Coordinates of C-alpha atoms and ligand atoms in Angstrom, one line a residue:
M269 CA 22.2 6.0 -60.7
S270 CA 23.3 8.1 -57.7
A271 CA 20.8 9.4 -55.2
H272 CA 20.0 13.1 -55.4
R273 CA 21.8 14.8 -52.5
V274 CA 20.9 18.3 -51.1
P275 CA 24.1 20.2 -50.6
E276 CA 24.8 21.0 -46.9
T277 CA 24.5 24.7 -47.6
E278 CA 21.0 24.4 -49.0
R279 CA 19.5 22.5 -46.1
N280 CA 17.1 24.3 -43.8
P281 CA 18.4 23.5 -40.3
A282 CA 15.0 24.3 -38.7
V283 CA 13.4 21.5 -40.8
S284 CA 16.1 18.9 -41.1
T285 CA 17.5 18.8 -37.5
P286 CA 15.6 18.3 -34.2
P287 CA 15.8 21.0 -31.6
P288 CA 19.1 20.8 -29.7
R289 CA 19.1 19.2 -26.4
T290 CA 21.6 17.7 -24.1
P291 CA 22.3 14.1 -25.2
T292 CA 21.2 11.4 -22.8
L293 CA 24.2 9.4 -21.4
P294 CA 24.2 5.7 -20.6
F295 CA 23.2 5.0 -17.0
A296 CA 22.1 2.1 -14.7
A297 CA 19.1 2.4 -12.4
A298 CA 18.4 0.4 -9.3
L299 CA 14.8 -1.1 -9.4
D300 CA 13.5 -1.9 -5.9
A301 CA 10.6 -4.4 -6.2
A302 CA 10.0 -4.0 -2.4
T303 CA 9.4 -0.2 -2.5
G304 CA 8.7 0.6 -6.1
S305 CA 11.5 3.1 -6.3
V306 CA 13.7 3.7 -9.4
S307 CA 17.0 5.2 -8.5
P308 CA 17.9 7.7 -9.9
A309 CA 14.4 9.0 -10.6
A310 CA 13.3 12.1 -12.4
L311 CA 9.7 12.3 -11.2
L312 CA 7.2 10.7 -8.8
V313 CA 3.6 10.9 -9.9
E314 CA 0.9 10.2 -7.2
R315 CA -2.7 9.5 -7.9
R316 CA -5.3 9.7 -5.2
V317 CA -9.0 8.7 -5.3
S318 CA -9.9 12.3 -6.1
D319 CA -7.7 12.2 -9.3
L320 CA -9.8 9.3 -10.7
A321 CA -13.1 11.1 -11.2
G322 CA -15.5 9.4 -13.6
L323 CA -13.5 6.2 -13.8
Y324 CA -15.2 3.9 -11.2
A325 CA -18.7 2.5 -11.9
D326 CA -20.0 3.4 -8.4
D327 CA -19.8 7.2 -8.2
A328 CA -21.4 7.4 -4.7
A329 CA -18.7 5.0 -3.4
W330 CA -16.0 7.1 -5.2
Q331 CA -17.3 10.3 -3.5
A332 CA -17.4 8.6 -0.1
A333 CA -13.8 7.4 -0.6
V334 CA -12.7 11.0 -1.3
A335 CA -14.6 12.3 1.8
A336 CA -13.1 9.5 3.9
G337 CA -9.5 10.7 3.5
D338 CA -8.8 10.5 -0.2
P339 CA -6.3 7.7 0.0
L340 CA -3.4 7.1 -2.4
V341 CA -4.3 4.7 -5.1
Y342 CA -1.1 4.5 -7.1
R343 CA 2.2 6.1 -7.8
V344 CA 4.7 6.1 -10.7
C345 CA 8.4 6.4 -10.1
I346 CA 9.9 7.6 -13.5
A347 CA 13.5 7.2 -14.6
P348 CA 15.4 10.2 -16.0
V349 CA 14.8 9.5 -19.7
P350 CA 13.3 12.2 -21.9
E351 CA 9.9 11.5 -23.4
V352 CA 11.0 12.2 -27.0
A353 CA 11.4 10.1 -30.2
G354 CA 14.3 7.7 -30.1
E355 CA 14.5 7.5 -26.3
V356 CA 13.0 4.6 -24.3
P357 CA 11.6 5.8 -20.9
F358 CA 10.9 3.4 -18.1
S359 CA 9.1 3.5 -14.7
I360 CA 7.7 1.5 -11.9
T361 CA 4.0 1.8 -11.0
T362 CA 2.8 0.7 -7.5
I363 CA -0.9 0.2 -7.1
E364 CA -2.1 -0.1 -3.5
A365 CA -4.5 -2.9 -2.5
G366 CA -8.0 -1.7 -2.2
A367 CA -11.4 -1.2 -3.9
I368 CA -14.1 1.4 -4.5
G369 CA -17.6 0.0 -4.6
G370 CA -15.9 -3.4 -4.9
E371 CA -14.0 -2.3 -8.0
C372 CA -10.2 -2.9 -7.6
F373 CA -7.8 0.0 -7.2
M374 CA -6.5 0.8 -10.7
T375 CA -4.7 3.2 -12.9
K376 CA -6.5 5.9 -15.0
G377 CA -5.7 4.0 -18.2
H378 CA -4.7 5.6 -21.5
T379 CA -4.1 5.1 -25.2
H380 CA -0.8 6.1 -26.8
T381 CA -1.3 9.1 -29.2
A382 CA 1.4 7.6 -31.5
H383 CA 1.1 4.1 -33.0
E384 CA 3.5 2.6 -30.4
G385 CA 3.4 -0.4 -28.1
E386 CA 4.7 -1.0 -24.6
V387 CA 6.0 -3.8 -22.3
Y388 CA 4.9 -4.3 -18.7
I389 CA 7.0 -6.6 -16.5
G390 CA 5.6 -7.9 -13.1
L391 CA 7.7 -7.1 -10.1
A392 CA 5.6 -7.7 -7.0
G393 CA 2.0 -8.6 -6.0
R394 CA -0.8 -9.6 -8.3
G395 CA -2.2 -7.5 -11.0
L396 CA -4.4 -7.7 -14.1
L397 CA -3.6 -5.8 -17.3
L398 CA -6.8 -4.6 -19.1
L399 CA -6.6 -4.0 -22.8
F400 CA -9.2 -2.5 -25.1
D401 CA -9.0 -1.6 -28.8
G402 CA -12.5 -0.2 -29.0
A403 CA -14.0 -3.5 -30.1
Q404 CA -12.2 -6.3 -28.3
A405 CA -11.2 -6.5 -24.7
R406 CA -8.4 -8.7 -23.2
Q407 CA -7.2 -9.2 -19.6
L408 CA -3.7 -10.6 -18.8
E409 CA -2.4 -11.7 -15.4
L410 CA 0.6 -9.6 -14.5
V411 CA 2.8 -11.1 -11.7
P412 CA 6.5 -11.4 -11.0
G413 CA 8.2 -13.4 -13.8
V414 CA 5.7 -12.4 -16.4
A415 CA 6.2 -9.8 -19.2
T416 CA 3.1 -8.6 -21.0
Y417 CA 3.0 -6.9 -24.4
I418 CA 0.7 -4.0 -25.2
P419 CA 0.4 -3.7 -29.0
P420 CA 0.0 -0.3 -30.7
G421 CA -3.7 0.9 -30.7
W422 CA -4.7 -0.9 -27.5
A423 CA -5.8 1.2 -24.5
H424 CA -4.3 -0.1 -21.3
R425 CA -5.0 0.0 -17.6
T426 CA -3.7 -2.1 -14.6
A427 CA -5.6 -3.2 -11.5
N428 CA -4.4 -4.6 -8.2
V429 CA -6.3 -7.9 -7.7
G430 CA -4.3 -9.0 -4.6
D431 CA -4.0 -8.1 -1.0
D432 CA -0.5 -6.5 -1.2
P433 CA 0.9 -3.6 -3.3
F434 CA 1.1 -4.6 -7.0
R435 CA 4.2 -3.4 -8.8
F436 CA 5.4 -3.5 -12.4
L437 CA 8.0 -2.0 -14.7
S438 CA 6.9 -0.3 -17.8
V439 CA 9.1 0.4 -20.8
Y440 CA 7.8 2.5 -23.7
P441 CA 8.9 4.6 -26.7
G442 CA 9.6 8.2 -25.8
D443 CA 7.2 9.6 -28.4
A444 CA 4.3 7.3 -27.4
G445 CA 2.2 10.1 -25.9
H446 CA -0.7 9.6 -23.5
D447 CA -4.4 10.2 -24.1
Y448 CA -6.5 9.8 -21.0
E449 CA -9.7 11.2 -22.5
W450 CA -10.2 8.2 -24.8
V451 CA -10.5 5.8 -21.8
L452 CA -12.8 8.3 -20.0
R453 CA -15.2 8.2 -23.0
H454 CA -14.9 4.6 -24.1
G455 CA -13.9 2.7 -20.9
M456 CA -11.8 -0.5 -21.0
G457 CA -14.4 -3.0 -22.2
A458 CA -14.3 -4.6 -18.7
R459 CA -14.3 -3.8 -15.0
V460 CA -12.5 -5.8 -12.3
Y461 CA -14.0 -6.5 -8.9
R462 CA -12.7 -8.1 -5.8
D463 CA -14.5 -11.4 -5.2
G464 CA -13.5 -13.0 -1.9
S465 CA -9.8 -13.9 -2.3
G466 CA -10.1 -13.7 -6.1
Q467 CA -11.3 -11.3 -8.8
Q468 CA -14.3 -11.1 -11.1
V469 CA -14.1 -9.5 -14.5
V470 CA -17.3 -8.0 -15.8
S471 CA -17.6 -7.1 -19.5
T472 CA -18.9 -3.7 -20.3
I473 CA -19.0 -4.2 -24.1
Q474 CA -22.6 -3.6 -25.4
S475 CA -23.7 -6.4 -27.8
Ligands
S6P11 C1 3.2 4.7 -19.7 C2 2.8 3.4 -19.0 C3 2.8 3.5 -17.5 C4 1.6 4.3 -16.9 C5 1.4 4.1 -15.4 C6 0.3 4.9 -14.8 O1 3.0 4.5 -21.1 O2 1.7 2.8 -19.5 O3 4.0 3.9 -17.0 O4 1.7 5.6 -17.2 O5 1.2 2.7 -15.1 O6 -0.9 4.7 -15.6 P1 -1.7 5.9 -16.2 O7 -2.8 5.3 -17.0 O8 -2.2 6.8 -15.0 O9 -0.7 6.6 -17.0
ZN12 ZN1 1.2 3.3 -21.9

């Protein structure tokens, strides 16, 4: 039996074809593990302490850090790949070494709005990847030579647990989408503190 075919003339182009855009051409990018640059890059996102309202446990320490110069916490250098279905964007995140109220410098953290995963690859320094699905929390060491997998449905955040800048490459589906509100409301199931030359992970899951 032959499949039913809609004649070309009867198709609604507004429904069956995605909006026209310039096709992305193949390209190579230079990744600099010493500076965190991606070249060519389309965008550099910078997050300072003041951009991280409501994320650190010690709000007084957060306010003091804003008042004391509002230092840069992390930046993301993003390759020129469109964030649309079918494309695979990538970027390098650099988190500076530091802490607020003892809690390690970290990214905002987000969930993907689509059921899509992601891969993080360690490039420099020492980091911890925090994962939370709303019930279970996991923490994975992220250092050079290690790739970590973030499954669909898991919120993710990274923290610098070392004394030098921590850098990693992220590669994700173009239609993943980013929801920051979920992490603001639910947290990450754990917080990471500096503890001498190491780190201490404290669970925040209520039992
Ligand atoms: C994107 C990927 C990373 C983060 C970056 C900054 O899906 O997970 O590129 O965007 O590490 O973190 P955040 O939580 O501020 O987006
Ligand atoms: Zn992500």
